[in-house]
PDB file of C-alpha atoms in Angstrom:
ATOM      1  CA  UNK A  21      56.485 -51.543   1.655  1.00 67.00           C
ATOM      2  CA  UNK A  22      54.229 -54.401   2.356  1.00 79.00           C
ATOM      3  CA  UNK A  23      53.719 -55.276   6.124  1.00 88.00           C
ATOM      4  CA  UNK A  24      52.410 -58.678   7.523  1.00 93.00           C
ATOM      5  CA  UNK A  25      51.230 -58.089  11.394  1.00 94.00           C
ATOM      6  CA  UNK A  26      51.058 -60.565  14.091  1.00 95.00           C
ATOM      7  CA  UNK A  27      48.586 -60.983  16.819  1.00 96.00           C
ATOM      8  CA  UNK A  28      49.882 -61.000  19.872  1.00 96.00           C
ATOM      9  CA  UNK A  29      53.514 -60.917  20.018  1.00 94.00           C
ATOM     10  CA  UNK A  30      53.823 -62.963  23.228  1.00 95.00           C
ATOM     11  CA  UNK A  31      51.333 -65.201  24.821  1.00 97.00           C
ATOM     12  CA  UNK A  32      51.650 -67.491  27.601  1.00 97.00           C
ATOM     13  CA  UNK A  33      48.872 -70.184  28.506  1.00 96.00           C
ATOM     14  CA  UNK A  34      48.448 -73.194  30.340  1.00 96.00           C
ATOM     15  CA  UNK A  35      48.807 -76.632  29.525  1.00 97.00           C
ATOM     16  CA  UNK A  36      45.642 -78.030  27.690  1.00 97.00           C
ATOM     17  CA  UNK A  37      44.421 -74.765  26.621  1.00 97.00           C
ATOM     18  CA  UNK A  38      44.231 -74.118  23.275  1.00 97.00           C
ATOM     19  CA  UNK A  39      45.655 -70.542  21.838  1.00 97.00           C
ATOM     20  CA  UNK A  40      45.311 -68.536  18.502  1.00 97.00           C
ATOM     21  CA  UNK A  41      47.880 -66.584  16.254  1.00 97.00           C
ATOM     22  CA  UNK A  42      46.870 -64.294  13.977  1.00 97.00           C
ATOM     23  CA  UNK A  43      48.698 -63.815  10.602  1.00 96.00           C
ATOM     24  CA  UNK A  44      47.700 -60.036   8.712  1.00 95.00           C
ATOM     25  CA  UNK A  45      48.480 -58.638   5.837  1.00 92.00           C
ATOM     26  CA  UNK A  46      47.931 -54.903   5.671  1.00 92.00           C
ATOM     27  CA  UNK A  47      48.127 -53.620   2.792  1.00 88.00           C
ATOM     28  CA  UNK A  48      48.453 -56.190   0.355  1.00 88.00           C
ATOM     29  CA  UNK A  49      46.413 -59.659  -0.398  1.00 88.00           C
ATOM     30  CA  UNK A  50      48.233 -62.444  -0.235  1.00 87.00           C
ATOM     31  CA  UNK A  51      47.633 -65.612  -2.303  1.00 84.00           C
ATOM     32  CA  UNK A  52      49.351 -67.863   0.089  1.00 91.00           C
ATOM     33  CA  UNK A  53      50.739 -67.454   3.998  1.00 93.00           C
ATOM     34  CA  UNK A  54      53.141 -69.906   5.293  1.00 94.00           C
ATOM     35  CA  UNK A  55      53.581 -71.096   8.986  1.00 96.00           C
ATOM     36  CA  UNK A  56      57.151 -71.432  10.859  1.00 94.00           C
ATOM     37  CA  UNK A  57      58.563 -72.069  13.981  1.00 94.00           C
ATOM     38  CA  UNK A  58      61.469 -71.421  15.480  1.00 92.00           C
ATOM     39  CA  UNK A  59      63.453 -73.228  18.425  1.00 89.00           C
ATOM     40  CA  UNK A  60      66.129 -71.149  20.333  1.00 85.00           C
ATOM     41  CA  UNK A  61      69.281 -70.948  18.127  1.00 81.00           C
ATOM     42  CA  UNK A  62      67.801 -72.948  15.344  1.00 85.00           C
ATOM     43  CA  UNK A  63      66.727 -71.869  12.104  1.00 86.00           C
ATOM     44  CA  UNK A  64      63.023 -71.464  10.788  1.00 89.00           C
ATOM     45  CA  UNK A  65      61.060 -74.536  10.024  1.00 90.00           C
ATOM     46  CA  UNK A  66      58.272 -74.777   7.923  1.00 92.00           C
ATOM     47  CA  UNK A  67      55.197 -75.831   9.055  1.00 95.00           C
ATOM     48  CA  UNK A  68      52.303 -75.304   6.464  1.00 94.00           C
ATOM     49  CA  UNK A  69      51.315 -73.569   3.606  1.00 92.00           C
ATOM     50  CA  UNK A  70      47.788 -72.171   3.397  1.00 91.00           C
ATOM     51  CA  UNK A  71      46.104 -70.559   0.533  1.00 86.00           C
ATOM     52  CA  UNK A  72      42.890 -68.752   0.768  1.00 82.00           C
ATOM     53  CA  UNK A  73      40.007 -70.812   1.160  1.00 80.00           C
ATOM     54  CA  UNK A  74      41.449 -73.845   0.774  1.00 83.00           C
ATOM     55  CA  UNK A  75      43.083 -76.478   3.054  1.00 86.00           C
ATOM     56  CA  UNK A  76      46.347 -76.196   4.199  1.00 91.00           C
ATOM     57  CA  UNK A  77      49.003 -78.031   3.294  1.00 92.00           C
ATOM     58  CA  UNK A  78      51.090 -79.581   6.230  1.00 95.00           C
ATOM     59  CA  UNK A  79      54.940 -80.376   6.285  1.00 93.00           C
ATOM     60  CA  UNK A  80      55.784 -84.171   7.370  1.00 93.00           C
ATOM     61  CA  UNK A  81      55.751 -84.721  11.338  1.00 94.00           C
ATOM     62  CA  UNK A  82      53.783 -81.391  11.558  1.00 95.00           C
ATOM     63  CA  UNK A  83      50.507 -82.692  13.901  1.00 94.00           C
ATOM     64  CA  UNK A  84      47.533 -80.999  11.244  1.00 93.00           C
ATOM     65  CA  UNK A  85      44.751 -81.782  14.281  1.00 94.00           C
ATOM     66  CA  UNK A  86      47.061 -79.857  16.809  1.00 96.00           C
ATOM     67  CA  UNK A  87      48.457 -77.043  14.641  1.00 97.00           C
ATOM     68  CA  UNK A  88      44.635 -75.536  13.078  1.00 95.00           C
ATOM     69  CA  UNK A  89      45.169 -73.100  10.233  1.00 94.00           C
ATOM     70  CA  UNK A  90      42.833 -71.052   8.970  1.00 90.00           C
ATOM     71  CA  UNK A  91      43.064 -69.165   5.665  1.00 88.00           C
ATOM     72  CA  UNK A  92      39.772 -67.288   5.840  1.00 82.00           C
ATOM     73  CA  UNK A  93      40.762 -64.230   3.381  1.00 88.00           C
ATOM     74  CA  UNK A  94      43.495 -62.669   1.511  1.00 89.00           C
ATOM     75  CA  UNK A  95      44.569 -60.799   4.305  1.00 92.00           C
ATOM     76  CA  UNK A  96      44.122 -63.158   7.546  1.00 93.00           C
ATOM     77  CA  UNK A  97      45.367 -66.408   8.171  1.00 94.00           C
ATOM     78  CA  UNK A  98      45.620 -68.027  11.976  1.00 95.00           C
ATOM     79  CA  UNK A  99      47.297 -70.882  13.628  1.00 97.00           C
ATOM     80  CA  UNK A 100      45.280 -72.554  16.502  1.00 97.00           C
ATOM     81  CA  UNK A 101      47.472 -74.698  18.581  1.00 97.00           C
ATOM     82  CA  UNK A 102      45.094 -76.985  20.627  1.00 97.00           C
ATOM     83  CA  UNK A 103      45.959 -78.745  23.661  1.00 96.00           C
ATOM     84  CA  UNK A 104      49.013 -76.648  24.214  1.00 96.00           C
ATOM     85  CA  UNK A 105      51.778 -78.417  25.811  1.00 96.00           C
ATOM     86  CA  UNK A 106      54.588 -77.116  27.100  1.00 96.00           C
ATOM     87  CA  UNK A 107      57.056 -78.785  24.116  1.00 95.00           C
ATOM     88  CA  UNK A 108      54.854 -76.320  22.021  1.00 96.00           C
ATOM     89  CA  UNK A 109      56.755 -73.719  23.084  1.00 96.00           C
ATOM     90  CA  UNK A 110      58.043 -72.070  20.513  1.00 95.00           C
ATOM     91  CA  UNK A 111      58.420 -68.934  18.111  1.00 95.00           C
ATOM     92  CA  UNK A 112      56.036 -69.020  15.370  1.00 96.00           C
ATOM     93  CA  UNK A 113      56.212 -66.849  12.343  1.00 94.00           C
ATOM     94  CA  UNK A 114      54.115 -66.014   9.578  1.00 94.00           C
ATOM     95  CA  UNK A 115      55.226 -65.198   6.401  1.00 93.00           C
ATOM     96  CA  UNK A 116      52.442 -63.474   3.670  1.00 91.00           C
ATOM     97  CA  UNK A 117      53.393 -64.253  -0.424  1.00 87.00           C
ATOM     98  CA  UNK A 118      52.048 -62.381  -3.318  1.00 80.00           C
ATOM     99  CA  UNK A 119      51.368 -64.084  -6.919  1.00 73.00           C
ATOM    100  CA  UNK A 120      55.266 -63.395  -7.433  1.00 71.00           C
ATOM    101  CA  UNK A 121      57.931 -65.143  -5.222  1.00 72.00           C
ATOM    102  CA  UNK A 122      58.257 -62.020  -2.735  1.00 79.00           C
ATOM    103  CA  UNK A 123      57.516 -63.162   1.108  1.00 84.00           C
ATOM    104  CA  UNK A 124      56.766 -60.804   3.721  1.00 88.00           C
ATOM    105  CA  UNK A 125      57.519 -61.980   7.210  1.00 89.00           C
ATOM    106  CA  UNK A 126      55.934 -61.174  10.220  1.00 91.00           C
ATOM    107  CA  UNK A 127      57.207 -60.025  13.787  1.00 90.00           C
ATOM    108  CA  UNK A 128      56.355 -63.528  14.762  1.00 93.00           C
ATOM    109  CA  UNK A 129      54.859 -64.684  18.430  1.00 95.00           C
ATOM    110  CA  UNK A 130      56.425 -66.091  21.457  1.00 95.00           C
ATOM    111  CA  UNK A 131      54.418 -68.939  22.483  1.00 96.00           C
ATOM    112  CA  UNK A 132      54.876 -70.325  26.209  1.00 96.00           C
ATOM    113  CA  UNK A 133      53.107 -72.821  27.543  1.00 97.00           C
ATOM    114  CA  UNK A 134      53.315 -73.365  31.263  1.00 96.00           C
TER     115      UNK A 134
ATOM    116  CA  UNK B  22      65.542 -81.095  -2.267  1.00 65.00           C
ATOM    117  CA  UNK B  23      67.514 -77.659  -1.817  1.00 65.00           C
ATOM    118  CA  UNK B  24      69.923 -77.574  -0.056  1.00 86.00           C
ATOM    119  CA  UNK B  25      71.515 -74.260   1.400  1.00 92.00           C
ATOM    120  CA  UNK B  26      74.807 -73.535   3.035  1.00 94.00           C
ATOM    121  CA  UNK B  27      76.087 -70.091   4.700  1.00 96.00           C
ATOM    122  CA  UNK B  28      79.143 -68.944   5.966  1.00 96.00           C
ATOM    123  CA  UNK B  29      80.885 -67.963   8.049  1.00 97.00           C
ATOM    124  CA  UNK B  30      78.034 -69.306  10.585  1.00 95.00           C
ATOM    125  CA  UNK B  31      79.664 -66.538  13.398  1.00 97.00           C
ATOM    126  CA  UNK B  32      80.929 -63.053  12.490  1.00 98.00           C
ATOM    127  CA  UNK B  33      82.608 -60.576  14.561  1.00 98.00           C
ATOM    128  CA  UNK B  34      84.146 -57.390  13.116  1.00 98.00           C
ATOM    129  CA  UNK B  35      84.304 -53.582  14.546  1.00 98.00           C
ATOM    130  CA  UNK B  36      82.864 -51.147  13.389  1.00 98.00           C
ATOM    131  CA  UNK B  37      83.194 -49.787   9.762  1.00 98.00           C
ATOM    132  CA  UNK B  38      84.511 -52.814   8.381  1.00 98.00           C
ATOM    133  CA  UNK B  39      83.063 -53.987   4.906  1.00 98.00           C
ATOM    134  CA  UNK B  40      81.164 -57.491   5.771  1.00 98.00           C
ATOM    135  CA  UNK B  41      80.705 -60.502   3.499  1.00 98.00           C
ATOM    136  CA  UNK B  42      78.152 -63.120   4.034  1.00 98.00           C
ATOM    137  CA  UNK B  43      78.125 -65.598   1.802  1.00 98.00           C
ATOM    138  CA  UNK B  44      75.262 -67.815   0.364  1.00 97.00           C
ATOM    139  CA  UNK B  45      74.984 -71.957  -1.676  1.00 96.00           C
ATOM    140  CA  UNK B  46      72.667 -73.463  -2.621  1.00 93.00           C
ATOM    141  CA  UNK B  47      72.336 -77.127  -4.541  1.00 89.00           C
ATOM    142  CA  UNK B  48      69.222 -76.728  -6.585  1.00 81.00           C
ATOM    143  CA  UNK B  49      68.330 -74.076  -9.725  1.00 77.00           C
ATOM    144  CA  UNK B  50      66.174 -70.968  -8.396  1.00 81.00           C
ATOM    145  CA  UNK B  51      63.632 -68.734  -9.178  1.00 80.00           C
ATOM    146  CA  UNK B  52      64.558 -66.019  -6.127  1.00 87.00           C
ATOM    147  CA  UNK B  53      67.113 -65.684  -3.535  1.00 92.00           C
ATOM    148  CA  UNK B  54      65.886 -64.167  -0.339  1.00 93.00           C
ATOM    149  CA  UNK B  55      68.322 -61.962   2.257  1.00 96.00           C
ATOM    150  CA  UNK B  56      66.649 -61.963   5.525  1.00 94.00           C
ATOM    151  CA  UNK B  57      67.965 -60.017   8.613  1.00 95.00           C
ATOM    152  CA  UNK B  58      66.330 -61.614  12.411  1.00 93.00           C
ATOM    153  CA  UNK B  59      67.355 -59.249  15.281  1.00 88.00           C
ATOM    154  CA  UNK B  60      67.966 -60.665  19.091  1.00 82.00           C
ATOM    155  CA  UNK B  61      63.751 -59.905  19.387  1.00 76.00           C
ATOM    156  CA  UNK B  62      63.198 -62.343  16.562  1.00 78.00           C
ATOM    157  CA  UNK B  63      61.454 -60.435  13.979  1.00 83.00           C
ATOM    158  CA  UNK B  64      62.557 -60.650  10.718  1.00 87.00           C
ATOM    159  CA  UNK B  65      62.856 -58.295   8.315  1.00 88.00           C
ATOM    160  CA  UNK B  66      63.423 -59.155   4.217  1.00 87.00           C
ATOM    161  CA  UNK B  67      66.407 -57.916   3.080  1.00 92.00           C
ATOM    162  CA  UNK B  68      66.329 -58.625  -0.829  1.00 92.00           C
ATOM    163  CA  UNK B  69      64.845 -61.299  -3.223  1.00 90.00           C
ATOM    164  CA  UNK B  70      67.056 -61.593  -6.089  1.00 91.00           C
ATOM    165  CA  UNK B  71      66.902 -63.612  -8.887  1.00 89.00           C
ATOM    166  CA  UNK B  72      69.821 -62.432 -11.454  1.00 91.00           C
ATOM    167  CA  UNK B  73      73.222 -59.890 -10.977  1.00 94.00           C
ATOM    168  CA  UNK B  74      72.730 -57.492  -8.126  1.00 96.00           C
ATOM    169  CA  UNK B  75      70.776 -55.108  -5.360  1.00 96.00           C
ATOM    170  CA  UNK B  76      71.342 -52.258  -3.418  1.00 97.00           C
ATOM    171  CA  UNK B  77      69.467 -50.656  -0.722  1.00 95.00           C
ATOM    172  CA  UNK B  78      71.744 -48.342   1.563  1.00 96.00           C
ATOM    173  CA  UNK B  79      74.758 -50.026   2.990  1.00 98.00           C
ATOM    174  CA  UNK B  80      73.327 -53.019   1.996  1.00 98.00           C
ATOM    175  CA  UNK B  81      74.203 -54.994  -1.317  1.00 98.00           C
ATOM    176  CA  UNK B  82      73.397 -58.453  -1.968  1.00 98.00           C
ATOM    177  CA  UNK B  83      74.974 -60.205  -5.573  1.00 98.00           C
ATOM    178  CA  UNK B  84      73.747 -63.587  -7.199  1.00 96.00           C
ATOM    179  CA  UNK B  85      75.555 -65.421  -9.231  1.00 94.00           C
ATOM    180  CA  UNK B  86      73.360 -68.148 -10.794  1.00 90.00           C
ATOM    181  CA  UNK B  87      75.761 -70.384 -12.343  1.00 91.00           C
ATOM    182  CA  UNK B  88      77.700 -71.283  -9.701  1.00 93.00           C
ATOM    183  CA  UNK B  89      74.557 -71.132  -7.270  1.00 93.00           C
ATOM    184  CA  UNK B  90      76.117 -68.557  -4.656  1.00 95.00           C
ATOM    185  CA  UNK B  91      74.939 -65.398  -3.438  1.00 97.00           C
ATOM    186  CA  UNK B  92      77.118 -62.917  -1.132  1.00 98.00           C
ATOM    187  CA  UNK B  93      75.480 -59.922   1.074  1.00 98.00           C
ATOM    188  CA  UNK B  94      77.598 -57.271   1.471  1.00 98.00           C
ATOM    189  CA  UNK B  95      77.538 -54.778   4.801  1.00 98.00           C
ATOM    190  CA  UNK B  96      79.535 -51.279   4.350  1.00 97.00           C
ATOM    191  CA  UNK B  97      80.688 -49.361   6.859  1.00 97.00           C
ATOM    192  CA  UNK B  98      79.240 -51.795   9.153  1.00 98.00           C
ATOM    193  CA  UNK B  99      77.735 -50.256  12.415  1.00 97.00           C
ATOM    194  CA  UNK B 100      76.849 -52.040  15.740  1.00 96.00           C
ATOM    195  CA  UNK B 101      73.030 -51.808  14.846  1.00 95.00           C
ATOM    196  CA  UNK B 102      73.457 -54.232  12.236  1.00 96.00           C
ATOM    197  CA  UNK B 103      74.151 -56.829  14.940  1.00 96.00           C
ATOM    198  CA  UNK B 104      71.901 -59.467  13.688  1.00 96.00           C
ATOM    199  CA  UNK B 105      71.587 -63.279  12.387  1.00 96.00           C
ATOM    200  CA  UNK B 106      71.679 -62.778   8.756  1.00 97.00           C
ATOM    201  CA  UNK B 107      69.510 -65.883   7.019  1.00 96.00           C
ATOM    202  CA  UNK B 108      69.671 -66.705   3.069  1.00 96.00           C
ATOM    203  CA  UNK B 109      66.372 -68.765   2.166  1.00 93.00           C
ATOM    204  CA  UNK B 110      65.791 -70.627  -1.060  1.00 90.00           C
ATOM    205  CA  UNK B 111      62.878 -72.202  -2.407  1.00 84.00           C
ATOM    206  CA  UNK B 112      63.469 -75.828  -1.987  1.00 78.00           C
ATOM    207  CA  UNK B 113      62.362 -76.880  -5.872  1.00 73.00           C
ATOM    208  CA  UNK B 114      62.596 -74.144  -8.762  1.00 68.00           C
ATOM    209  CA  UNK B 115      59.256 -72.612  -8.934  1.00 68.00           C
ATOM    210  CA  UNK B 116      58.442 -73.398  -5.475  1.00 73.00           C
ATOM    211  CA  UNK B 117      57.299 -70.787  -3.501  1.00 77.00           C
ATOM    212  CA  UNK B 118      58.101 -71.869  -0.010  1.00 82.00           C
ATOM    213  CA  UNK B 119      61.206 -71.593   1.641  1.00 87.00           C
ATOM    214  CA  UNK B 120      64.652 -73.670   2.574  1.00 88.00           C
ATOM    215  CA  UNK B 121      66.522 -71.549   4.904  1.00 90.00           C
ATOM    216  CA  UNK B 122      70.303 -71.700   5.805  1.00 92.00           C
ATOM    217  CA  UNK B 123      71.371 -72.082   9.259  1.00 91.00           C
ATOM    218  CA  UNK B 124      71.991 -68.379   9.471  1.00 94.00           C
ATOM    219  CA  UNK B 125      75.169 -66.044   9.829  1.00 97.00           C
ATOM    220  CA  UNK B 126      75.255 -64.497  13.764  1.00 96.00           C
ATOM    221  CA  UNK B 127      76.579 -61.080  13.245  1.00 97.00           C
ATOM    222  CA  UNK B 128      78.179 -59.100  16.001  1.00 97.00           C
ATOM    223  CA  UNK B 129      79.499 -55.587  14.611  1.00 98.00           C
ATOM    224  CA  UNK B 130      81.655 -54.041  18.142  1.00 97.00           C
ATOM    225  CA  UNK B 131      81.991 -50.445  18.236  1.00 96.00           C
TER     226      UNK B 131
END
């Protein structure tokens, strides 16, 4: 079955650093990859939509200058958060989409910022 | 805007009881998915469904597109399937990105 990786699985940085998260799909190429997060308890919230080589597109109230995504190929897509605070803690999951309407999800990545 | 309803929103049963989740939404579809998010927090996709039913294992998931309602079934449920079980729409028809329900929490006792 198709698999969508995530890079690292837990990360914990310091206030004002920035961090990456990357987004893989391994065995397939996928059109689009979406970005959520997740609070504690709380269900998944979308925060942009990338497709390759373009742009991403950027739910309301979702900060596009603090939340960097990168759709550089078919199978790699990566969410910068800049200026990490500690409110940016979070769990953030990627989720890969073919031409059809399957979505692959990743293992996702425990952000904390201390 | 789709909107998507689950329940029950907490499940408890012991093992080897048959398990019904069930699944509305407001808003015509192209695909249902089933999603399964262990205590870790990775999810794994269950099914996408668009029409009637599938099956994989114990696992069976039915949509009914009339009424707008899917149902996941568990049989002979087992403690490993412990688990918040999440039913995510696309939030137009022919949307590709995701509504999700607030989730079923699971909790199969042996």
């Amino acid at each position: 079955g198709a698999v969508v990786s995530q890079h690292p699985s837990w990360v914990i940085c310091k206030s004002g650093t920035s961090v990456k998260i990357e987004c893989r799909s391994l065995d397939f190429q996928a059109t689009t990859m979406f970005w959520y997060r997740q609070f504690p308890k709380q269900s998944l919230m979308l925060m942009a939509t990338s497709n390759e080589g373009s742009k991403a597109t950027y739910e309301q109230g979702v900060e596009k200058d603090k939340f960097l995504i990168n759709h550089a190929s078919l199978t790699l897509s990566t969410l910068t958060v800049t200026s990490a605070h500690p409110e940016d803690s979070s769990f953030y999951i990627c989720s890969a989409g073919t031409s059809g309407y399957e979505q692959y999800f990743g293992p996702g990545t425990r952000l904390t910022v201390t | 805007k789709n909107e998507v309803e689950q329940s029950p929103q907490n499940l408890t049963a012991q093992e080897g009881e048959f398990i019904t989740i069930n699944c509305s939404y407001s808003v015509g579809i192209s695909a249902l998915h089933w999603l399964q998010q262990h205590p870790g927090g990775g999810i794994v996709s269950l099914f996408m469904l668009s029409s009637g039913k599938k099956k994989h294992g114990r696992l069976i998931a039915t949509i009914n597109i009339q009424e707008k309602h899917s149902s996941l079934h568990i049989t002979a449920s087992h403690p490993r399937d412990s688990a918040v079980y999440i039913c995510a729409v696309p939030p137009l028809q022919g949307a590709q990105k995701l509504v999700f329900g607030q989730g079923t929490r699971l909790t199969i006792n042996p």
